[in-house]
CSV table of N, CA and C and ligand atoms in Angstrom, one decimal:
chain,number,residue,atom,x,y,z
A,1,MET,N,114.0,-103.3,37.8
A,1,MET,CA,113.0,-103.2,38.8
A,1,MET,C,113.5,-102.3,40.0
A,2,THR,N,112.8,-101.4,40.4
A,2,THR,CA,113.2,-100.5,41.4
A,2,THR,C,113.3,-101.1,42.7
A,3,ALA,N,114.0,-100.5,43.6
A,3,ALA,CA,114.2,-101.1,45.0
A,3,ALA,C,112.9,-101.2,45.7
A,4,GLN,N,112.0,-100.2,45.4
A,4,GLN,CA,110.7,-100.1,46.1
A,4,GLN,C,109.8,-101.3,45.6
A,5,ARG,N,109.9,-101.5,44.3
A,5,ARG,CA,109.1,-102.6,43.8
A,5,ARG,C,109.6,-103.9,44.4
A,6,ARG,N,110.9,-104.1,44.4
A,6,ARG,CA,111.5,-105.3,45.0
A,6,ARG,C,111.0,-105.5,46.4
A,7,ALA,N,111.1,-104.4,47.2
A,7,ALA,CA,110.7,-104.5,48.6
A,7,ALA,C,109.2,-105.0,48.7
A,8,LEU,N,108.4,-104.5,47.8
A,8,LEU,CA,107.0,-104.9,47.9
A,8,LEU,C,106.8,-106.4,47.5
A,9,ILE,N,107.5,-106.8,46.5
A,9,ILE,CA,107.4,-108.2,46.1
A,9,ILE,C,107.9,-109.1,47.2
A,10,GLU,N,109.0,-108.7,47.8
A,10,GLU,CA,109.5,-109.5,48.9
A,10,GLU,C,108.5,-109.6,50.1
A,11,THR,N,107.9,-108.5,50.3
A,11,THR,CA,106.9,-108.5,51.4
A,11,THR,C,105.7,-109.4,51.1
A,12,ILE,N,105.3,-109.4,49.8
A,12,ILE,CA,104.2,-110.3,49.5
A,12,ILE,C,104.7,-111.8,49.6
A,13,GLN,N,105.9,-112.0,49.1
A,13,GLN,CA,106.4,-113.4,49.1
A,13,GLN,C,106.6,-114.0,50.5
A,14,GLU,N,107.0,-113.1,51.4
A,14,GLU,CA,107.3,-113.6,52.7
A,14,GLU,C,106.1,-113.6,53.7
A,15,ALA,N,105.0,-113.0,53.2
A,15,ALA,CA,103.8,-113.0,54.0
A,15,ALA,C,103.3,-114.4,54.3
A,16,THR,N,102.9,-114.7,55.5
A,16,THR,CA,102.4,-116.0,55.8
A,16,THR,C,100.9,-116.0,55.6
A,17,SER,N,100.3,-114.9,55.4
A,17,SER,CA,98.8,-114.9,55.1
A,17,SER,C,98.6,-114.0,54.0
A,18,HIS,N,97.3,-114.0,53.5
A,18,HIS,CA,96.9,-113.1,52.4
A,18,HIS,C,96.7,-111.7,52.9
A,19,LEU,N,97.5,-110.8,52.3
A,19,LEU,CA,97.4,-109.4,52.8
A,19,LEU,C,96.7,-108.5,51.9
A,20,ASP,N,96.1,-107.5,52.5
A,20,ASP,CA,95.5,-106.4,51.7
A,20,ASP,C,96.4,-105.3,51.5
A,21,ALA,N,96.1,-104.3,50.7
A,21,ALA,CA,97.0,-103.2,50.3
A,21,ALA,C,97.5,-102.5,51.6
A,22,ALA,N,96.6,-102.2,52.5
A,22,ALA,CA,97.0,-101.4,53.7
A,22,ALA,C,98.0,-102.2,54.6
A,23,SER,N,97.8,-103.5,54.7
A,23,SER,CA,98.7,-104.3,55.5
A,23,SER,C,100.1,-104.4,54.8
A,24,LEU,N,100.0,-104.5,53.5
A,24,LEU,CA,101.2,-104.6,52.7
A,24,LEU,C,102.0,-103.3,52.8
A,25,LEU,N,101.3,-102.2,52.8
A,25,LEU,CA,102.0,-100.9,52.9
A,25,LEU,C,102.7,-100.8,54.3
A,26,LYS,N,102.1,-101.3,55.3
A,26,LYS,CA,102.6,-101.2,56.6
A,26,LYS,C,103.9,-102.0,56.7
A,27,LEU,N,103.9,-103.3,56.2
A,27,LEU,CA,105.0,-104.1,56.2
A,27,LEU,C,106.2,-103.7,55.3
A,28,ALA,N,105.8,-103.2,54.1
A,28,ALA,CA,106.8,-102.8,53.1
A,28,ALA,C,107.5,-101.5,53.6
A,29,HIS,N,106.7,-100.7,54.3
A,29,HIS,CA,107.3,-99.5,54.8
A,29,HIS,C,108.4,-99.7,55.8
A,30,LYS,N,108.3,-100.9,56.5
A,30,LYS,CA,109.4,-101.2,57.4
A,30,LYS,C,110.7,-101.5,56.7
A,31,ARG,N,110.5,-102.1,55.5
A,31,ARG,CA,111.6,-102.5,54.7
A,31,ARG,C,112.3,-101.3,54.0
A,32,ASP,N,111.4,-100.5,53.5
A,32,ASP,CA,111.8,-99.3,52.7
A,32,ASP,C,110.9,-98.1,53.1
A,33,PRO,N,111.4,-97.2,54.0
A,33,PRO,CA,110.6,-96.1,54.5
A,33,PRO,C,110.1,-95.2,53.4
A,34,LYS,N,110.7,-95.3,52.2
A,34,LYS,CA,110.3,-94.4,51.1
A,34,LYS,C,109.0,-94.8,50.5
A,35,ILE,N,108.6,-96.1,50.7
A,35,ILE,CA,107.4,-96.6,50.1
A,35,ILE,C,106.2,-95.9,50.7
A,36,ASP,N,105.3,-95.4,49.8
A,36,ASP,CA,104.1,-94.8,50.2
A,36,ASP,C,102.9,-95.5,49.6
A,37,ARG,N,101.7,-95.1,49.9
A,37,ARG,CA,100.5,-95.6,49.4
A,37,ARG,C,100.4,-95.7,47.9
A,38,ALA,N,100.8,-94.6,47.3
A,38,ALA,CA,100.7,-94.5,45.8
A,38,ALA,C,101.6,-95.6,45.2
A,39,THR,N,102.8,-95.7,45.8
A,39,THR,CA,103.8,-96.7,45.2
A,39,THR,C,103.2,-98.1,45.3
A,40,VAL,N,102.6,-98.4,46.5
A,40,VAL,CA,102.0,-99.7,46.7
A,40,VAL,C,100.9,-100.0,45.7
A,41,TYR,N,100.0,-99.1,45.5
A,41,TYR,CA,98.9,-99.3,44.5
A,41,TYR,C,99.4,-99.4,43.1
A,42,ARG,N,100.4,-98.5,42.7
A,42,ARG,CA,100.9,-98.5,41.4
A,42,ARG,C,101.6,-99.9,41.1
A,43,THR,N,102.4,-100.3,42.1
A,43,THR,CA,103.2,-101.5,42.0
A,43,THR,C,102.3,-102.7,41.9
A,44,LEU,N,101.2,-102.8,42.7
A,44,LEU,CA,100.3,-103.9,42.7
A,44,LEU,C,99.6,-104.0,41.3
A,45,GLU,N,99.2,-102.8,40.7
A,45,GLU,CA,98.7,-102.8,39.4
A,45,GLU,C,99.6,-103.4,38.4
A,46,LEU,N,100.9,-103.0,38.5
A,46,LEU,CA,101.9,-103.5,37.5
A,46,LEU,C,102.1,-105.0,37.7
A,47,LEU,N,102.3,-105.4,38.9
A,47,LEU,CA,102.6,-106.8,39.1
A,47,LEU,C,101.4,-107.7,38.7
A,48,LYS,N,100.2,-107.1,38.8
A,48,LYS,CA,99.0,-107.9,38.4
A,48,LYS,C,99.0,-108.0,36.8
A,49,ARG,N,99.3,-106.9,36.2
A,49,ARG,CA,99.4,-106.9,34.7
A,49,ARG,C,100.5,-107.8,34.2
A,50,LEU,N,101.6,-107.9,34.9
A,50,LEU,CA,102.7,-108.8,34.5
A,50,LEU,C,102.4,-110.3,34.9
A,51,GLY,N,101.3,-110.5,35.6
A,51,GLY,CA,100.9,-111.8,35.9
A,51,GLY,C,101.7,-112.4,37.1
A,52,MET,N,102.4,-111.5,37.8
A,52,MET,CA,103.2,-112.0,38.9
A,52,MET,C,102.5,-112.2,40.2
A,53,ILE,N,101.4,-111.5,40.4
A,53,ILE,CA,100.6,-111.7,41.6
A,53,ILE,C,99.1,-111.9,41.2
A,54,ASP,N,98.4,-112.5,42.1
A,54,ASP,CA,96.9,-112.7,42.0
A,54,ASP,C,96.2,-111.7,42.9
A,55,GLU,N,95.1,-111.2,42.5
A,55,GLU,CA,94.3,-110.4,43.4
A,55,GLU,C,93.0,-111.2,43.7
A,56,LEU,N,92.8,-111.3,45.0
A,56,LEU,CA,91.6,-112.1,45.5
A,56,LEU,C,90.7,-111.3,46.3
A,57,ASP,N,89.4,-111.6,46.2
A,57,ASP,CA,88.5,-110.9,47.1
A,57,ASP,C,88.1,-111.8,48.3
A,58,LEU,N,88.4,-113.1,48.3
A,58,LEU,CA,88.2,-114.0,49.4
A,58,LEU,C,86.8,-113.9,50.0
A,59,MET,N,85.8,-114.1,49.1
A,59,MET,CA,84.4,-114.1,49.5
A,59,MET,C,84.0,-112.8,50.2
A,60,HIS,N,84.7,-111.7,49.9
A,60,HIS,CA,84.3,-110.4,50.5
A,60,HIS,C,84.1,-110.5,52.0
A,61,LEU,N,85.0,-111.3,52.6
A,61,LEU,CA,84.9,-111.4,54.1
A,61,LEU,C,85.0,-110.0,54.8
A,62,ASN,N,85.9,-109.2,54.2
A,62,ASN,CA,86.1,-107.8,54.7
A,62,ASN,C,85.6,-106.8,53.7
A,63,GLY,N,84.4,-106.9,53.3
A,63,GLY,CA,83.8,-105.9,52.4
A,63,GLY,C,84.6,-105.9,51.1
A,64,GLU,N,85.0,-104.7,50.7
A,64,GLU,CA,85.6,-104.6,49.4
A,64,GLU,C,87.1,-104.8,49.3
A,65,LYS,N,87.7,-105.2,50.5
A,65,LYS,CA,89.1,-105.3,50.5
A,65,LYS,C,89.6,-106.4,49.6
A,66,HIS,N,90.7,-106.2,48.9
A,66,HIS,CA,91.3,-107.2,48.1
A,66,HIS,C,92.6,-107.7,48.7
A,67,TYR,N,92.9,-108.9,48.4
A,67,TYR,CA,94.1,-109.5,48.9
A,67,TYR,C,95.1,-109.9,47.8
A,68,TYR,N,96.3,-110.0,48.1
A,68,TYR,CA,97.3,-110.3,47.1
A,68,TYR,C,98.2,-111.4,47.5
A,69,GLU,N,98.5,-112.2,46.5
A,69,GLU,CA,99.5,-113.3,46.7
A,69,GLU,C,100.3,-113.5,45.5
A,70,VAL,N,101.5,-114.0,45.7
A,70,VAL,CA,102.4,-114.3,44.5
A,70,VAL,C,101.9,-115.5,43.8
A,71,LYS,N,101.8,-115.4,42.5
A,71,LYS,CA,101.3,-116.5,41.7
A,71,LYS,C,102.2,-117.7,41.7
A,72,THR,N,101.6,-118.8,41.9
A,72,THR,CA,102.4,-120.1,41.9
A,72,THR,C,102.1,-120.9,40.7
A,73,GLN,N,102.9,-121.9,40.4
A,73,GLN,CA,102.6,-122.8,39.3
A,73,GLN,C,101.3,-123.5,39.4
A,74,LYS,N,101.0,-123.9,40.6
A,74,LYS,CA,99.8,-124.7,40.9
A,74,LYS,C,98.7,-123.7,41.4
A,75,ASP,N,97.5,-123.8,40.7
A,75,ASP,CA,96.4,-123.0,41.2
A,75,ASP,C,95.9,-123.6,42.5
A,76,HIS,N,95.5,-122.8,43.4
A,76,HIS,CA,94.9,-123.4,44.6
A,76,HIS,C,93.6,-122.8,44.9
A,77,MET,N,92.8,-123.5,45.8
A,77,MET,CA,91.5,-122.9,46.2
A,77,MET,C,91.7,-122.2,47.5
A,78,HIS,N,90.8,-121.3,47.8
A,78,HIS,CA,90.8,-120.7,49.1
A,78,HIS,C,89.5,-121.0,49.8
A,79,LEU,N,89.7,-121.5,51.1
A,79,LEU,CA,88.6,-121.7,51.9
A,79,LEU,C,88.5,-120.6,52.9
A,80,ALA,N,87.4,-119.9,52.9
A,80,ALA,CA,87.2,-118.7,53.8
A,80,ALA,C,86.2,-119.0,54.9
A,81,CYS,N,86.6,-118.8,56.1
A,81,CYS,CA,85.7,-119.1,57.2
A,81,CYS,C,84.9,-117.8,57.5
A,82,PHE,N,83.6,-117.9,57.4
A,82,PHE,CA,82.7,-116.8,57.6
A,82,PHE,C,82.7,-116.3,59.1
A,83,ASN,N,83.1,-117.2,60.0
A,83,ASN,CA,83.0,-116.9,61.4
A,83,ASN,C,84.3,-116.2,61.9
A,84,CYS,N,85.5,-116.8,61.7
A,84,CYS,CA,86.7,-116.2,62.2
A,84,CYS,C,87.5,-115.6,61.1
A,85,GLY,N,87.2,-115.7,59.9
A,85,GLY,CA,87.9,-115.0,58.8
A,85,GLY,C,89.2,-115.7,58.4
A,86,GLU,N,89.4,-116.9,58.9
A,86,GLU,CA,90.6,-117.6,58.5
A,86,GLU,C,90.5,-118.1,57.1
A,87,ILE,N,91.7,-118.0,56.4
A,87,ILE,CA,91.8,-118.4,55.0
A,87,ILE,C,92.7,-119.6,54.9
A,88,GLU,N,92.2,-120.7,54.4
A,88,GLU,CA,93.0,-121.9,54.2
A,88,GLU,C,93.2,-122.1,52.7
A,89,GLU,N,94.3,-122.7,52.3
A,89,GLU,CA,94.5,-123.0,50.9
A,89,GLU,C,94.4,-124.5,50.7
A,90,PHE,N,93.9,-124.8,49.6
A,90,PHE,CA,93.8,-126.2,49.3
A,90,PHE,C,94.0,-126.5,47.8
A,91,SER,N,94.8,-127.5,47.5
A,91,SER,CA,95.0,-127.8,46.1
A,91,SER,C,94.8,-129.3,45.9
A,92,SER,N,94.3,-129.7,44.8
A,92,SER,CA,94.0,-131.1,44.5
A,92,SER,C,94.2,-131.4,43.1
A,93,PRO,N,94.6,-132.7,42.8
A,93,PRO,CA,94.7,-133.1,41.4
A,93,PRO,C,93.4,-133.0,40.7
A,94,THR,N,92.3,-133.1,41.4
A,94,THR,CA,90.9,-133.0,40.8
A,94,THR,C,90.7,-131.6,40.2
A,95,PHE,N,91.3,-130.6,40.9
A,95,PHE,CA,91.2,-129.2,40.4
A,95,PHE,C,91.9,-129.1,39.1
A,96,GLU,N,93.1,-129.7,39.0
A,96,GLU,CA,93.9,-129.7,37.8
A,96,GLU,C,93.2,-130.4,36.6
A,97,GLN,N,92.5,-131.5,37.0
A,97,GLN,CA,91.8,-132.3,36.0
A,97,GLN,C,90.6,-131.5,35.5
A,98,LEU,N,89.9,-130.8,36.4
A,98,LEU,CA,88.8,-130.0,36.0
A,98,LEU,C,89.2,-128.9,35.0
A,99,LYS,N,90.4,-128.4,35.3
A,99,LYS,CA,91.0,-127.3,34.4
A,99,LYS,C,91.2,-127.9,33.0
A,100,GLN,N,91.8,-129.1,32.9
A,100,GLN,CA,92.0,-129.8,31.6
A,100,GLN,C,90.7,-130.1,30.9
A,101,GLU,N,89.7,-130.5,31.7
A,101,GLU,CA,88.4,-130.9,31.1
A,101,GLU,C,87.8,-129.6,30.5
A,102,ILE,N,87.8,-128.5,31.2
A,102,ILE,CA,87.3,-127.3,30.7
A,102,ILE,C,88.0,-126.8,29.4
A,103,SER,N,89.3,-126.9,29.5
A,103,SER,CA,90.1,-126.5,28.3
A,103,SER,C,89.7,-127.4,27.1
A,104,ALA,N,89.6,-128.7,27.3
A,104,ALA,CA,89.4,-129.6,26.2
A,104,ALA,C,88.0,-129.4,25.7
A,105,LYS,N,87.0,-129.3,26.6
A,105,LYS,CA,85.6,-129.3,26.1
A,105,LYS,C,85.2,-127.9,25.5
A,106,LYS,N,85.8,-126.9,26.1
A,106,LYS,CA,85.4,-125.5,25.6
A,106,LYS,C,86.5,-124.9,24.7
A,107,ASN,N,87.6,-125.7,24.4
A,107,ASN,CA,88.7,-125.1,23.7
A,107,ASN,C,89.1,-123.7,24.2
A,108,PHE,N,89.1,-123.7,25.5
A,108,PHE,CA,89.4,-122.4,26.2
A,108,PHE,C,90.8,-122.5,26.8
A,109,GLU,N,91.6,-121.5,26.5
A,109,GLU,CA,93.0,-121.5,27.1
A,109,GLU,C,92.9,-120.9,28.4
A,110,ILE,N,92.9,-121.6,29.5
A,110,ILE,CA,92.8,-121.1,30.8
A,110,ILE,C,94.1,-120.5,31.3
A,111,GLN,N,94.1,-119.3,31.7
A,111,GLN,CA,95.3,-118.7,32.3
A,111,GLN,C,95.2,-118.6,33.8
A,112,VAL,N,94.0,-118.5,34.3
A,112,VAL,CA,93.9,-118.5,35.7
A,112,VAL,C,92.5,-119.1,36.1
A,113,MET,N,92.5,-119.9,37.1
A,113,MET,CA,91.3,-120.5,37.6
A,113,MET,C,91.2,-120.3,39.1
A,114,ARG,N,90.2,-119.7,39.5
A,114,ARG,CA,90.1,-119.4,40.9
A,114,ARG,C,88.8,-120.0,41.5
A,115,LEU,N,89.0,-120.6,42.7
A,115,LEU,CA,87.8,-121.1,43.3
A,115,LEU,C,87.8,-120.7,44.8
A,116,GLU,N,86.8,-120.1,45.2
A,116,GLU,CA,86.7,-119.6,46.6
A,116,GLU,C,85.5,-120.3,47.3
A,117,ILE,N,85.8,-120.8,48.4
A,117,ILE,CA,84.8,-121.6,49.1
A,117,ILE,C,84.5,-120.9,50.5
A,118,GLY,N,83.3,-120.6,50.8
A,118,GLY,CA,83.0,-120.0,52.1
A,118,GLY,C,82.2,-121.0,53.0
A,119,GLY,N,82.5,-120.9,54.3
A,119,GLY,CA,81.8,-121.8,55.2
A,119,GLY,C,82.4,-121.6,56.6
A,120,LEU,N,82.5,-122.7,57.3
A,120,LEU,CA,83.0,-122.7,58.6
A,120,LEU,C,84.3,-123.6,58.7
A,121,CYS,N,85.4,-123.1,59.3
A,121,CYS,CA,86.6,-123.8,59.4
A,121,CYS,C,86.3,-124.9,60.4
A,122,GLU,N,87.3,-125.8,60.5
A,122,GLU,CA,87.2,-127.0,61.4
A,122,GLU,C,86.9,-126.5,62.8
A,123,ARG,N,87.7,-125.5,63.3
A,123,ARG,CA,87.5,-125.0,64.7
A,123,ARG,C,86.1,-124.4,64.9
A,124,CYS,N,85.7,-123.6,64.0
A,124,CYS,CA,84.4,-122.9,64.2
A,124,CYS,C,83.3,-123.9,64.1
A,125,ALA,N,83.3,-124.8,63.1
A,125,ALA,CA,82.3,-125.8,63.0
A,125,ALA,C,82.2,-126.6,64.3
A,126,GLY,N,83.4,-126.9,64.8
A,126,GLY,CA,83.4,-127.7,66.1
A,126,GLY,C,82.8,-127.0,67.2
A,127,GLN,N,83.1,-125.7,67.3
A,127,GLN,CA,82.6,-124.9,68.4
A,127,GLN,C,81.0,-124.8,68.3
A,128,ARG,N,80.5,-124.7,67.1
A,128,ARG,CA,79.1,-124.6,66.9
A,128,ARG,C,78.4,-125.9,67.4
A,129,LYS,N,79.1,-127.0,67.1
A,129,LYS,CA,78.5,-128.3,67.6
A,129,LYS,C,78.4,-128.3,69.1
A,130,VAL,N,79.4,-127.8,69.8
A,130,VAL,CA,79.5,-127.8,71.2
A,130,VAL,C,78.3,-127.0,71.8
A,131,LEU,N,78.1,-125.8,71.1
A,131,LEU,CA,77.0,-124.9,71.6
A,131,LEU,C,75.6,-125.4,71.4
A,132,GLN,N,75.5,-126.2,70.4
A,132,GLN,CA,74.1,-126.7,70.1
A,132,GLN,C,73.6,-127.7,71.1
B,201,ZN,ZN1,86.7,-120.3,61.6
B,202,ZN,ZN1,96.4,-118.3,48.3
């Protein structure tokens, strides 16, 4: 793995939020000034193919932007707030059960299961109640 690829993976791993390609480029550039746009896109494609990262559209909160995160053992759901754009993660044993149920009933070997939920986060829903 090249130094540039490593720098990009580290950037994704250390990110505290879900980042799009442009933000990743900005952060990775600080780590390795040789990283350019083309490297970022090429590396993201490769990591996606290798199953190391997931690409998310997060309810298209920001148009066609895609976000990236390092794949974890446990699949999680993303809760996207339509008002402030906050993304929260949620995992539940029920989600894992549902996966097993689908596999069993449809004889389908699930490799990835993604669930995105759009709505209002606790803060925004609370604010709306105050305004009403
Ligand atoms: Zn919100
Ligand atoms: Zn996530």
